[in-house]
mmCIF file with all atom_site columns, C-alpha atoms and ligand atoms in Angstrom:
data_model
loop_
_atom_site.group_PDB
_atom_site.id
_atom_site.type_symbol
_atom_site.label_atom_id
_atom_site.label_alt_id
_atom_site.label_comp_id
_atom_site.label_asym_id
_atom_site.label_entity_id
_atom_site.label_seq_id
_atom_site.pdbx_PDB_ins_code
_atom_site.Cartn_x
_atom_site.Cartn_y
_atom_site.Cartn_z
_atom_site.occupancy
_atom_site.B_iso_or_equiv
_atom_site.pdbx_formal_charge
_atom_site.auth_seq_id
_atom_site.auth_comp_id
_atom_site.auth_asym_id
_atom_site.auth_atom_id
_atom_site.pdbx_PDB_model_num
ATOM   1   C  CA  . UNK Y 1 1   ? 0.016   -0.025 -0.017  1.00 64.00 ? 1   UNK Y CA  1
ATOM   2   C  CA  . UNK Y 1 2   ? 1.249   3.492  -0.969  1.00 78.00 ? 2   UNK Y CA  1
ATOM   3   C  CA  . UNK Y 1 3   ? 2.588   5.466  1.976   1.00 94.00 ? 3   UNK Y CA  1
ATOM   4   C  CA  . UNK Y 1 4   ? 2.227   9.085  0.798   1.00 95.00 ? 4   UNK Y CA  1
ATOM   5   C  CA  . UNK Y 1 5   ? 4.721   10.474 3.235   1.00 95.00 ? 5   UNK Y CA  1
ATOM   6   C  CA  . UNK Y 1 6   ? 7.374   7.968  2.144   1.00 96.00 ? 6   UNK Y CA  1
ATOM   7   C  CA  . UNK Y 1 7   ? 6.585   7.904  -1.594  1.00 97.00 ? 7   UNK Y CA  1
ATOM   8   C  CA  . UNK Y 1 8   ? 5.748   11.527 -2.187  1.00 98.00 ? 8   UNK Y CA  1
ATOM   9   C  CA  . UNK Y 1 9   ? 6.378   14.006 0.631   1.00 98.00 ? 9   UNK Y CA  1
ATOM   10  C  CA  . UNK Y 1 10  ? 9.839   12.959 1.657   1.00 97.00 ? 10  UNK Y CA  1
ATOM   11  C  CA  . UNK Y 1 11  ? 11.403  12.587 -1.771  1.00 97.00 ? 11  UNK Y CA  1
ATOM   12  C  CA  . UNK Y 1 12  ? 9.809   15.904 -2.771  1.00 98.00 ? 12  UNK Y CA  1
ATOM   13  C  CA  . UNK Y 1 13  ? 11.353  17.666 0.249   1.00 98.00 ? 13  UNK Y CA  1
ATOM   14  C  CA  . UNK Y 1 14  ? 14.717  16.019 -0.547  1.00 98.00 ? 14  UNK Y CA  1
ATOM   15  C  CA  . UNK Y 1 15  ? 14.496  17.216 -4.112  1.00 98.00 ? 15  UNK Y CA  1
ATOM   16  C  CA  . UNK Y 1 16  ? 13.615  20.720 -2.964  1.00 98.00 ? 16  UNK Y CA  1
ATOM   17  C  CA  . UNK Y 1 17  ? 16.519  20.895 -0.521  1.00 97.00 ? 17  UNK Y CA  1
ATOM   18  C  CA  . UNK Y 1 18  ? 18.942  20.440 -3.424  1.00 98.00 ? 18  UNK Y CA  1
ATOM   19  C  CA  . UNK Y 1 19  ? 17.031  22.181 -6.239  1.00 97.00 ? 19  UNK Y CA  1
ATOM   20  C  CA  . UNK Y 1 20  ? 14.445  24.580 -4.769  1.00 97.00 ? 20  UNK Y CA  1
ATOM   21  C  CA  . UNK Y 1 21  ? 14.303  28.253 -5.530  1.00 96.00 ? 21  UNK Y CA  1
ATOM   22  C  CA  . UNK Y 1 22  ? 15.470  29.173 -2.098  1.00 96.00 ? 22  UNK Y CA  1
ATOM   23  C  CA  . UNK Y 1 23  ? 16.777  32.603 -3.282  1.00 95.00 ? 23  UNK Y CA  1
ATOM   24  C  CA  . UNK Y 1 24  ? 13.313  34.056 -4.028  1.00 97.00 ? 24  UNK Y CA  1
ATOM   25  C  CA  . UNK Y 1 25  ? 13.217  37.146 -1.733  1.00 96.00 ? 25  UNK Y CA  1
ATOM   26  C  CA  . UNK Y 1 26  ? 9.733   36.423 -0.272  1.00 97.00 ? 26  UNK Y CA  1
ATOM   27  C  CA  . UNK Y 1 27  ? 10.945  33.035 0.943   1.00 97.00 ? 27  UNK Y CA  1
ATOM   28  C  CA  . UNK Y 1 28  ? 13.360  34.523 3.428   1.00 95.00 ? 28  UNK Y CA  1
ATOM   29  C  CA  . UNK Y 1 29  ? 12.262  33.074 6.731   1.00 93.00 ? 29  UNK Y CA  1
ATOM   30  C  CA  . UNK Y 1 30  ? 12.541  36.444 8.405   1.00 94.00 ? 30  UNK Y CA  1
ATOM   31  C  CA  . UNK Y 1 31  ? 9.847   38.031 6.256   1.00 97.00 ? 31  UNK Y CA  1
ATOM   32  C  CA  . UNK Y 1 32  ? 7.018   39.554 8.289   1.00 97.00 ? 32  UNK Y CA  1
ATOM   33  C  CA  . UNK Y 1 33  ? 3.429   38.414 7.763   1.00 98.00 ? 33  UNK Y CA  1
ATOM   34  C  CA  . UNK Y 1 34  ? 2.681   41.713 5.986   1.00 98.00 ? 34  UNK Y CA  1
ATOM   35  C  CA  . UNK Y 1 35  ? 5.612   41.259 3.615   1.00 98.00 ? 35  UNK Y CA  1
ATOM   36  C  CA  . UNK Y 1 36  ? 4.338   37.722 2.856   1.00 98.00 ? 36  UNK Y CA  1
ATOM   37  C  CA  . UNK Y 1 37  ? 0.877   39.097 2.218   1.00 98.00 ? 37  UNK Y CA  1
ATOM   38  C  CA  . UNK Y 1 38  ? 2.236   41.668 -0.213  1.00 97.00 ? 38  UNK Y CA  1
ATOM   39  C  CA  . UNK Y 1 39  ? 4.246   39.013 -2.027  1.00 97.00 ? 39  UNK Y CA  1
ATOM   40  C  CA  . UNK Y 1 40  ? 1.171   36.756 -2.362  1.00 96.00 ? 40  UNK Y CA  1
ATOM   41  C  CA  . UNK Y 1 41  ? -0.789  39.611 -3.860  1.00 95.00 ? 41  UNK Y CA  1
ATOM   42  C  CA  . UNK Y 1 42  ? 1.941   40.421 -6.308  1.00 94.00 ? 42  UNK Y CA  1
ATOM   43  C  CA  . UNK Y 1 43  ? 2.278   36.738 -7.289  1.00 93.00 ? 43  UNK Y CA  1
ATOM   44  C  CA  . UNK Y 1 44  ? -1.336  36.365 -8.340  1.00 91.00 ? 44  UNK Y CA  1
ATOM   45  C  CA  . UNK Y 1 45  ? -1.363  35.359 -12.037 1.00 85.00 ? 45  UNK Y CA  1
ATOM   46  C  CA  . UNK Y 1 46  ? 2.277   36.549 -12.319 1.00 87.00 ? 46  UNK Y CA  1
ATOM   47  C  CA  . UNK Y 1 47  ? 5.414   34.514 -12.553 1.00 87.00 ? 47  UNK Y CA  1
ATOM   48  C  CA  . UNK Y 1 48  ? 7.968   34.466 -9.710  1.00 89.00 ? 48  UNK Y CA  1
ATOM   49  C  CA  . UNK Y 1 49  ? 10.614  35.740 -12.112 1.00 87.00 ? 49  UNK Y CA  1
ATOM   50  C  CA  . UNK Y 1 50  ? 8.589   38.864 -12.865 1.00 86.00 ? 50  UNK Y CA  1
ATOM   51  C  CA  . UNK Y 1 51  ? 7.753   39.570 -9.291  1.00 90.00 ? 51  UNK Y CA  1
ATOM   52  C  CA  . UNK Y 1 52  ? 11.351  38.968 -8.055  1.00 88.00 ? 52  UNK Y CA  1
ATOM   53  C  CA  . UNK Y 1 53  ? 12.605  42.136 -9.589  1.00 84.00 ? 53  UNK Y CA  1
ATOM   54  C  CA  . UNK Y 1 54  ? 9.858   44.428 -8.167  1.00 87.00 ? 54  UNK Y CA  1
ATOM   55  C  CA  . UNK Y 1 55  ? 9.402   42.925 -4.708  1.00 92.00 ? 55  UNK Y CA  1
ATOM   56  C  CA  . UNK Y 1 56  ? 12.322  44.181 -2.801  1.00 93.00 ? 56  UNK Y CA  1
ATOM   57  C  CA  . UNK Y 1 57  ? 11.948  47.800 -3.759  1.00 90.00 ? 57  UNK Y CA  1
ATOM   58  C  CA  . UNK Y 1 58  ? 8.251   47.643 -2.832  1.00 92.00 ? 58  UNK Y CA  1
ATOM   59  C  CA  . UNK Y 1 59  ? 8.975   46.076 0.570   1.00 94.00 ? 59  UNK Y CA  1
ATOM   60  C  CA  . UNK Y 1 60  ? 11.801  48.466 1.324   1.00 95.00 ? 60  UNK Y CA  1
ATOM   61  C  CA  . UNK Y 1 61  ? 9.624   51.440 0.756   1.00 95.00 ? 61  UNK Y CA  1
ATOM   62  C  CA  . UNK Y 1 62  ? 6.350   50.053 2.130   1.00 95.00 ? 62  UNK Y CA  1
ATOM   63  C  CA  . UNK Y 1 63  ? 7.188   47.524 4.924   1.00 96.00 ? 63  UNK Y CA  1
ATOM   64  C  CA  . UNK Y 1 64  ? 4.046   47.947 6.920   1.00 98.00 ? 64  UNK Y CA  1
ATOM   65  C  CA  . UNK Y 1 65  ? 0.350   48.816 6.502   1.00 98.00 ? 65  UNK Y CA  1
ATOM   66  C  CA  . UNK Y 1 66  ? 1.137   52.248 8.010   1.00 98.00 ? 66  UNK Y CA  1
ATOM   67  C  CA  . UNK Y 1 67  ? 3.729   52.979 5.330   1.00 97.00 ? 67  UNK Y CA  1
ATOM   68  C  CA  . UNK Y 1 68  ? 1.314   51.933 2.604   1.00 97.00 ? 68  UNK Y CA  1
ATOM   69  C  CA  . UNK Y 1 69  ? -1.479  54.077 3.884   1.00 96.00 ? 69  UNK Y CA  1
ATOM   70  C  CA  . UNK Y 1 70  ? 0.842   57.098 4.254   1.00 96.00 ? 70  UNK Y CA  1
ATOM   71  C  CA  . UNK Y 1 71  ? 1.843   56.837 0.642   1.00 93.00 ? 71  UNK Y CA  1
ATOM   72  C  CA  . UNK Y 1 72  ? 0.174   58.060 -2.474  1.00 89.00 ? 72  UNK Y CA  1
ATOM   73  C  CA  . UNK Y 1 73  ? -1.528  55.142 -4.256  1.00 85.00 ? 73  UNK Y CA  1
ATOM   74  C  CA  . UNK Y 1 74  ? -0.046  56.362 -7.548  1.00 89.00 ? 74  UNK Y CA  1
ATOM   75  C  CA  . UNK Y 1 75  ? 3.450   56.083 -6.069  1.00 90.00 ? 75  UNK Y CA  1
ATOM   76  C  CA  . UNK Y 1 76  ? 2.806   52.401 -5.215  1.00 90.00 ? 76  UNK Y CA  1
ATOM   77  C  CA  . UNK Y 1 77  ? 1.296   51.824 -8.609  1.00 89.00 ? 77  UNK Y CA  1
ATOM   78  C  CA  . UNK Y 1 78  ? 4.389   53.223 -10.316 1.00 88.00 ? 78  UNK Y CA  1
ATOM   79  C  CA  . UNK Y 1 79  ? 6.641   50.725 -8.414  1.00 86.00 ? 79  UNK Y CA  1
ATOM   80  C  CA  . UNK Y 1 80  ? 4.699   47.733 -9.488  1.00 85.00 ? 80  UNK Y CA  1
ATOM   81  C  CA  . UNK Y 1 81  ? 4.047   48.983 -12.916 1.00 81.00 ? 81  UNK Y CA  1
ATOM   82  C  CA  . UNK Y 1 82  ? 6.818   46.682 -14.407 1.00 76.00 ? 82  UNK Y CA  1
ATOM   83  C  CA  . UNK Y 1 83  ? 4.514   43.735 -13.509 1.00 77.00 ? 83  UNK Y CA  1
ATOM   84  C  CA  . UNK Y 1 84  ? 1.880   45.211 -15.851 1.00 75.00 ? 84  UNK Y CA  1
ATOM   85  C  CA  . UNK Y 1 85  ? -0.814  44.771 -13.222 1.00 70.00 ? 85  UNK Y CA  1
ATOM   86  C  CA  . UNK Y 1 86  ? -1.601  48.084 -11.694 1.00 76.00 ? 86  UNK Y CA  1
ATOM   87  C  CA  . UNK Y 1 87  ? -4.645  46.680 -10.001 1.00 83.00 ? 87  UNK Y CA  1
ATOM   88  C  CA  . UNK Y 1 88  ? -2.302  45.121 -7.351  1.00 89.00 ? 88  UNK Y CA  1
ATOM   89  C  CA  . UNK Y 1 89  ? -1.598  48.660 -6.000  1.00 91.00 ? 89  UNK Y CA  1
ATOM   90  C  CA  . UNK Y 1 90  ? -5.210  49.037 -5.194  1.00 92.00 ? 90  UNK Y CA  1
ATOM   91  C  CA  . UNK Y 1 91  ? -5.360  45.620 -3.609  1.00 94.00 ? 91  UNK Y CA  1
ATOM   92  C  CA  . UNK Y 1 92  ? -2.356  46.464 -1.405  1.00 95.00 ? 92  UNK Y CA  1
ATOM   93  C  CA  . UNK Y 1 93  ? -3.675  49.884 -0.389  1.00 95.00 ? 93  UNK Y CA  1
ATOM   94  C  CA  . UNK Y 1 94  ? -7.136  48.735 0.463   1.00 96.00 ? 94  UNK Y CA  1
ATOM   95  C  CA  . UNK Y 1 95  ? -5.855  45.658 2.316   1.00 97.00 ? 95  UNK Y CA  1
ATOM   96  C  CA  . UNK Y 1 96  ? -3.489  47.896 4.386   1.00 97.00 ? 96  UNK Y CA  1
ATOM   97  C  CA  . UNK Y 1 97  ? -6.460  50.173 5.259   1.00 97.00 ? 97  UNK Y CA  1
ATOM   98  C  CA  . UNK Y 1 98  ? -8.515  47.264 6.421   1.00 98.00 ? 98  UNK Y CA  1
ATOM   99  C  CA  . UNK Y 1 99  ? -5.614  45.798 8.509   1.00 98.00 ? 99  UNK Y CA  1
ATOM   100 C  CA  . UNK Y 1 100 ? -5.370  49.090 10.303  1.00 98.00 ? 100 UNK Y CA  1
ATOM   101 C  CA  . UNK Y 1 101 ? -9.080  49.572 10.732  1.00 98.00 ? 101 UNK Y CA  1
ATOM   102 C  CA  . UNK Y 1 102 ? -10.039 46.006 11.735  1.00 97.00 ? 102 UNK Y CA  1
ATOM   103 C  CA  . UNK Y 1 103 ? -6.916  44.192 12.953  1.00 98.00 ? 103 UNK Y CA  1
ATOM   104 C  CA  . UNK Y 1 104 ? -4.663  46.790 14.650  1.00 98.00 ? 104 UNK Y CA  1
ATOM   105 C  CA  . UNK Y 1 105 ? -2.320  46.753 11.698  1.00 98.00 ? 105 UNK Y CA  1
ATOM   106 C  CA  . UNK Y 1 106 ? -1.652  42.983 12.027  1.00 98.00 ? 106 UNK Y CA  1
ATOM   107 C  CA  . UNK Y 1 107 ? -2.205  40.365 9.389   1.00 98.00 ? 107 UNK Y CA  1
ATOM   108 C  CA  . UNK Y 1 108 ? -4.985  38.129 10.824  1.00 98.00 ? 108 UNK Y CA  1
ATOM   109 C  CA  . UNK Y 1 109 ? -4.502  34.415 11.495  1.00 97.00 ? 109 UNK Y CA  1
ATOM   110 C  CA  . UNK Y 1 110 ? -8.021  33.498 10.649  1.00 97.00 ? 110 UNK Y CA  1
ATOM   111 C  CA  . UNK Y 1 111 ? -8.903  32.305 7.076   1.00 98.00 ? 111 UNK Y CA  1
ATOM   112 C  CA  . UNK Y 1 112 ? -12.225 34.161 7.026   1.00 98.00 ? 112 UNK Y CA  1
ATOM   113 C  CA  . UNK Y 1 113 ? -10.516 37.412 8.119   1.00 98.00 ? 113 UNK Y CA  1
ATOM   114 C  CA  . UNK Y 1 114 ? -7.924  37.030 5.340   1.00 98.00 ? 114 UNK Y CA  1
ATOM   115 C  CA  . UNK Y 1 115 ? -10.689 36.596 2.830   1.00 98.00 ? 115 UNK Y CA  1
ATOM   116 C  CA  . UNK Y 1 116 ? -12.040 39.946 3.951   1.00 97.00 ? 116 UNK Y CA  1
ATOM   117 C  CA  . UNK Y 1 117 ? -8.936  41.698 2.626   1.00 98.00 ? 117 UNK Y CA  1
ATOM   118 C  CA  . UNK Y 1 118 ? -9.159  43.245 -0.809  1.00 95.00 ? 118 UNK Y CA  1
ATOM   119 C  CA  . UNK Y 1 119 ? -7.768  40.980 -3.559  1.00 93.00 ? 119 UNK Y CA  1
ATOM   120 C  CA  . UNK Y 1 120 ? -7.340  38.005 -1.212  1.00 97.00 ? 120 UNK Y CA  1
ATOM   121 C  CA  . UNK Y 1 121 ? -8.993  34.783 -2.385  1.00 97.00 ? 121 UNK Y CA  1
ATOM   122 C  CA  . UNK Y 1 122 ? -8.818  31.270 -1.158  1.00 96.00 ? 122 UNK Y CA  1
ATOM   123 C  CA  . UNK Y 1 123 ? -5.359  30.450 -2.631  1.00 97.00 ? 123 UNK Y CA  1
ATOM   124 C  CA  . UNK Y 1 124 ? -3.761  33.643 -1.291  1.00 97.00 ? 124 UNK Y CA  1
ATOM   125 C  CA  . UNK Y 1 125 ? -5.356  33.280 2.102   1.00 98.00 ? 125 UNK Y CA  1
ATOM   126 C  CA  . UNK Y 1 126 ? -4.065  29.746 2.398   1.00 98.00 ? 126 UNK Y CA  1
ATOM   127 C  CA  . UNK Y 1 127 ? -0.621  30.757 1.232   1.00 98.00 ? 127 UNK Y CA  1
ATOM   128 C  CA  . UNK Y 1 128 ? -0.424  33.431 3.904   1.00 98.00 ? 128 UNK Y CA  1
ATOM   129 C  CA  . UNK Y 1 129 ? -1.523  30.984 6.544   1.00 98.00 ? 129 UNK Y CA  1
ATOM   130 C  CA  . UNK Y 1 130 ? 1.170   28.505 5.442   1.00 98.00 ? 130 UNK Y CA  1
ATOM   131 C  CA  . UNK Y 1 131 ? 4.055   30.930 5.062   1.00 97.00 ? 131 UNK Y CA  1
ATOM   132 C  CA  . UNK Y 1 132 ? 3.351   33.480 7.798   1.00 97.00 ? 132 UNK Y CA  1
ATOM   133 C  CA  . UNK Y 1 133 ? 1.678   31.309 10.415  1.00 97.00 ? 133 UNK Y CA  1
ATOM   134 C  CA  . UNK Y 1 134 ? 3.125   27.827 9.745   1.00 95.00 ? 134 UNK Y CA  1
ATOM   135 C  CA  . UNK Y 1 135 ? -0.252  26.200 9.188   1.00 96.00 ? 135 UNK Y CA  1
ATOM   136 C  CA  . UNK Y 1 136 ? 0.124   22.638 8.043   1.00 95.00 ? 136 UNK Y CA  1
ATOM   137 C  CA  . UNK Y 1 137 ? -2.194  22.974 5.041   1.00 97.00 ? 137 UNK Y CA  1
ATOM   138 C  CA  . UNK Y 1 138 ? -1.754  23.263 1.301   1.00 97.00 ? 138 UNK Y CA  1
ATOM   139 C  CA  . UNK Y 1 139 ? -2.567  25.941 -1.332  1.00 97.00 ? 139 UNK Y CA  1
ATOM   140 C  CA  . UNK Y 1 140 ? -3.690  24.331 -4.529  1.00 97.00 ? 140 UNK Y CA  1
ATOM   141 C  CA  . UNK Y 1 141 ? -2.986  26.248 -7.750  1.00 95.00 ? 141 UNK Y CA  1
ATOM   142 C  CA  . UNK Y 1 142 ? -2.841  24.932 -11.330 1.00 95.00 ? 142 UNK Y CA  1
ATOM   143 C  CA  . UNK Y 1 143 ? 0.720   23.515 -10.851 1.00 95.00 ? 143 UNK Y CA  1
ATOM   144 C  CA  . UNK Y 1 144 ? 0.067   21.846 -7.519  1.00 97.00 ? 144 UNK Y CA  1
ATOM   145 C  CA  . UNK Y 1 145 ? -3.147  20.399 -8.806  1.00 97.00 ? 145 UNK Y CA  1
ATOM   146 C  CA  . UNK Y 1 146 ? -1.447  18.907 -11.825 1.00 97.00 ? 146 UNK Y CA  1
ATOM   147 C  CA  . UNK Y 1 147 ? 1.318   17.297 -9.742  1.00 98.00 ? 147 UNK Y CA  1
ATOM   148 C  CA  . UNK Y 1 148 ? -0.981  15.714 -7.115  1.00 98.00 ? 148 UNK Y CA  1
ATOM   149 C  CA  . UNK Y 1 149 ? -3.528  14.739 -9.763  1.00 97.00 ? 149 UNK Y CA  1
ATOM   150 C  CA  . UNK Y 1 150 ? -0.844  12.916 -11.796 1.00 97.00 ? 150 UNK Y CA  1
ATOM   151 C  CA  . UNK Y 1 151 ? 0.955   11.257 -8.879  1.00 97.00 ? 151 UNK Y CA  1
ATOM   152 C  CA  . UNK Y 1 152 ? -2.136  9.973  -7.026  1.00 96.00 ? 152 UNK Y CA  1
ATOM   153 C  CA  . UNK Y 1 153 ? -4.325  9.644  -10.118 1.00 95.00 ? 153 UNK Y CA  1
ATOM   154 C  CA  . UNK Y 1 154 ? -7.148  11.748 -8.642  1.00 96.00 ? 154 UNK Y CA  1
ATOM   155 C  CA  . UNK Y 1 155 ? -9.402  13.993 -10.752 1.00 95.00 ? 155 UNK Y CA  1
ATOM   156 C  CA  . UNK Y 1 156 ? -7.795  17.475 -10.840 1.00 93.00 ? 156 UNK Y CA  1
ATOM   157 C  CA  . UNK Y 1 157 ? -10.821 19.438 -9.873  1.00 89.00 ? 157 UNK Y CA  1
ATOM   158 C  CA  . UNK Y 1 158 ? -12.118 17.124 -7.146  1.00 92.00 ? 158 UNK Y CA  1
ATOM   159 C  CA  . UNK Y 1 159 ? -12.648 17.939 -3.521  1.00 92.00 ? 159 UNK Y CA  1
ATOM   160 C  CA  . UNK Y 1 160 ? -10.685 14.737 -2.789  1.00 95.00 ? 160 UNK Y CA  1
ATOM   161 C  CA  . UNK Y 1 161 ? -7.572  16.366 -4.278  1.00 97.00 ? 161 UNK Y CA  1
ATOM   162 C  CA  . UNK Y 1 162 ? -7.839  19.511 -2.034  1.00 95.00 ? 162 UNK Y CA  1
ATOM   163 C  CA  . UNK Y 1 163 ? -8.458  17.263 0.985   1.00 96.00 ? 163 UNK Y CA  1
ATOM   164 C  CA  . UNK Y 1 164 ? -5.497  15.087 0.003   1.00 97.00 ? 164 UNK Y CA  1
ATOM   165 C  CA  . UNK Y 1 165 ? -3.214  18.101 -0.469  1.00 97.00 ? 165 UNK Y CA  1
ATOM   166 C  CA  . UNK Y 1 166 ? -3.987  19.285 3.118   1.00 97.00 ? 166 UNK Y CA  1
ATOM   167 C  CA  . UNK Y 1 167 ? -3.443  15.845 4.558   1.00 97.00 ? 167 UNK Y CA  1
ATOM   168 C  CA  . UNK Y 1 168 ? -0.033  15.590 2.812   1.00 97.00 ? 168 UNK Y CA  1
ATOM   169 C  CA  . UNK Y 1 169 ? 1.353   18.759 4.380   1.00 97.00 ? 169 UNK Y CA  1
ATOM   170 C  CA  . UNK Y 1 170 ? 3.948   17.601 6.933   1.00 95.00 ? 170 UNK Y CA  1
ATOM   171 C  CA  . UNK Y 1 171 ? 3.868   18.926 10.490  1.00 93.00 ? 171 UNK Y CA  1
ATOM   172 C  CA  . UNK Y 1 172 ? 6.236   21.869 10.966  1.00 91.00 ? 172 UNK Y CA  1
ATOM   173 C  CA  . UNK Y 1 173 ? 7.268   21.860 7.317   1.00 94.00 ? 173 UNK Y CA  1
ATOM   174 C  CA  . UNK Y 1 174 ? 4.145   23.158 5.687   1.00 95.00 ? 174 UNK Y CA  1
ATOM   175 C  CA  . UNK Y 1 175 ? 5.890   26.171 4.083   1.00 96.00 ? 175 UNK Y CA  1
ATOM   176 C  CA  . UNK Y 1 176 ? 8.785   24.110 2.787   1.00 97.00 ? 176 UNK Y CA  1
ATOM   177 C  CA  . UNK Y 1 177 ? 6.355   21.494 1.387   1.00 98.00 ? 177 UNK Y CA  1
ATOM   178 C  CA  . UNK Y 1 178 ? 4.368   24.147 -0.376  1.00 98.00 ? 178 UNK Y CA  1
ATOM   179 C  CA  . UNK Y 1 179 ? 7.478   25.629 -2.018  1.00 97.00 ? 179 UNK Y CA  1
ATOM   180 C  CA  . UNK Y 1 180 ? 8.614   22.117 -2.931  1.00 98.00 ? 180 UNK Y CA  1
ATOM   181 C  CA  . UNK Y 1 181 ? 5.349   21.322 -4.743  1.00 98.00 ? 181 UNK Y CA  1
ATOM   182 C  CA  . UNK Y 1 182 ? 5.398   24.631 -6.616  1.00 96.00 ? 182 UNK Y CA  1
ATOM   183 C  CA  . UNK Y 1 183 ? 9.053   24.345 -7.689  1.00 96.00 ? 183 UNK Y CA  1
ATOM   184 C  CA  . UNK Y 1 184 ? 8.869   20.648 -8.638  1.00 98.00 ? 184 UNK Y CA  1
ATOM   185 C  CA  . UNK Y 1 185 ? 5.651   21.166 -10.693 1.00 97.00 ? 185 UNK Y CA  1
ATOM   186 C  CA  . UNK Y 1 186 ? 7.315   24.029 -12.488 1.00 95.00 ? 186 UNK Y CA  1
ATOM   187 C  CA  . UNK Y 1 187 ? 10.711  22.366 -13.103 1.00 96.00 ? 187 UNK Y CA  1
ATOM   188 C  CA  . UNK Y 1 188 ? 10.037  18.580 -13.356 1.00 97.00 ? 188 UNK Y CA  1
ATOM   189 C  CA  . UNK Y 1 189 ? 6.287   17.715 -13.557 1.00 97.00 ? 189 UNK Y CA  1
ATOM   190 C  CA  . UNK Y 1 190 ? 5.643   20.400 -16.088 1.00 97.00 ? 190 UNK Y CA  1
ATOM   191 C  CA  . UNK Y 1 191 ? 2.407   20.800 -17.971 1.00 96.00 ? 191 UNK Y CA  1
ATOM   192 C  CA  . UNK Y 1 192 ? 3.564   19.825 -21.498 1.00 94.00 ? 192 UNK Y CA  1
ATOM   193 C  CA  . UNK Y 1 193 ? 6.863   17.899 -21.056 1.00 94.00 ? 193 UNK Y CA  1
ATOM   194 C  CA  . UNK Y 1 194 ? 7.073   16.175 -17.643 1.00 96.00 ? 194 UNK Y CA  1
ATOM   195 C  CA  . UNK Y 1 195 ? 10.526  14.754 -17.009 1.00 96.00 ? 195 UNK Y CA  1
ATOM   196 C  CA  . UNK Y 1 196 ? 9.309   11.339 -15.920 1.00 96.00 ? 196 UNK Y CA  1
ATOM   197 C  CA  . UNK Y 1 197 ? 12.565  9.447  -16.919 1.00 95.00 ? 197 UNK Y CA  1
ATOM   198 C  CA  . UNK Y 1 198 ? 14.578  11.346 -14.323 1.00 95.00 ? 198 UNK Y CA  1
ATOM   199 C  CA  . UNK Y 1 199 ? 11.825  12.099 -11.854 1.00 97.00 ? 199 UNK Y CA  1
ATOM   200 C  CA  . UNK Y 1 200 ? 12.472  11.232 -8.139  1.00 96.00 ? 200 UNK Y CA  1
ATOM   201 C  CA  . UNK Y 1 201 ? 8.793   10.397 -7.714  1.00 97.00 ? 201 UNK Y CA  1
ATOM   202 C  CA  . UNK Y 1 202 ? 8.688   8.066  -10.705 1.00 96.00 ? 202 UNK Y CA  1
ATOM   203 C  CA  . UNK Y 1 203 ? 8.615   4.736  -8.813  1.00 95.00 ? 203 UNK Y CA  1
ATOM   204 C  CA  . UNK Y 1 204 ? 5.210   5.364  -7.249  1.00 96.00 ? 204 UNK Y CA  1
ATOM   205 C  CA  . UNK Y 1 205 ? 3.725   7.896  -9.613  1.00 97.00 ? 205 UNK Y CA  1
ATOM   206 C  CA  . UNK Y 1 206 ? 0.409   6.706  -11.026 1.00 96.00 ? 206 UNK Y CA  1
ATOM   207 C  CA  . UNK Y 1 207 ? 0.981   8.555  -14.277 1.00 94.00 ? 207 UNK Y CA  1
ATOM   208 C  CA  . UNK Y 1 208 ? 4.681   8.049  -14.848 1.00 86.00 ? 208 UNK Y CA  1
ATOM   209 C  CA  . UNK Y 1 209 ? 5.411   7.930  -18.547 1.00 75.00 ? 209 UNK Y CA  1
ATOM   210 C  CA  . UNK Y 1 210 ? 1.876   8.697  -19.611 1.00 73.00 ? 210 UNK Y CA  1
ATOM   211 C  CA  . UNK Y 1 211 ? 1.093   12.030 -18.026 1.00 69.00 ? 211 UNK Y CA  1
ATOM   212 C  CA  . UNK Y 1 212 ? -1.129  14.218 -20.179 1.00 68.00 ? 212 UNK Y CA  1
HETATM 213 S  S1  . SF4 B 2 .   ? 6.830   10.605 -12.842 1.00 72.08 ? 1   SF4 B S1  1
HETATM 214 FE FE1 . SF4 B 2 .   ? 6.184   12.120 -14.443 1.00 72.08 ? 1   SF4 B FE1 1
HETATM 215 S  S2  . SF4 B 2 .   ? 4.057   12.495 -14.094 1.00 72.08 ? 1   SF4 B S2  1
HETATM 216 FE FE2 . SF4 B 2 .   ? 4.841   11.485 -12.159 1.00 72.08 ? 1   SF4 B FE2 1
HETATM 217 S  S3  . SF4 B 2 .   ? 5.409   13.140 -10.817 1.00 72.08 ? 1   SF4 B S3  1
HETATM 218 FE FE3 . SF4 B 2 .   ? 7.245   12.632 -12.006 1.00 72.08 ? 1   SF4 B FE3 1
HETATM 219 S  S4  . SF4 B 2 .   ? 7.255   14.000 -13.808 1.00 72.08 ? 1   SF4 B S4  1
HETATM 220 FE FE4 . SF4 B 2 .   ? 5.208   14.032 -12.832 1.00 72.08 ? 1   SF4 B FE4 1
#
């Protein structure tokens, strides 16, 4: 019988230790919850490579909700203009206002409170809980869905997949596991050309060699 921790989680974490994108600036373990929230908003529908160049200047200038609210929205918009998604400036400004008005300037721990922030949906809220508050859950985007669906042969849009993803998240290492799934899906278990021949998960993968 397949042991998911032994066949999937541990090899994935081992792969990530050697090959993960540890240098991405929002993955610095010393990042504040607010800095993580800003990163997650900027990363929505945008590649990590695009956000990497814009993130540090934004965080250096606006490290807190107070700094965001004190700034002109146009100034923030100009800083993230290279991402081509000016809407993010509005999300960041309105979220900062709400943090100050409802949460004493702190990023809330509760999922429902995070969903109340402007521009924060289920995936972003889960990512913040994982990376800022060490919650042992998973955030399922297109890449994570593809990887889990292929490995365990579960339908990609099923509730079972979301439940399985949460159950896989290892205690105390939820953030690392999330990063591992994202990086592995982007580098190895890719959408069009999965590298099954050299994949560390191949032995137990239910789709090895015939992933679509
Ligand atoms: S064996 Fe292929 S389909 Fe399975 S996880 Fe690895 S790359 Fe993905």
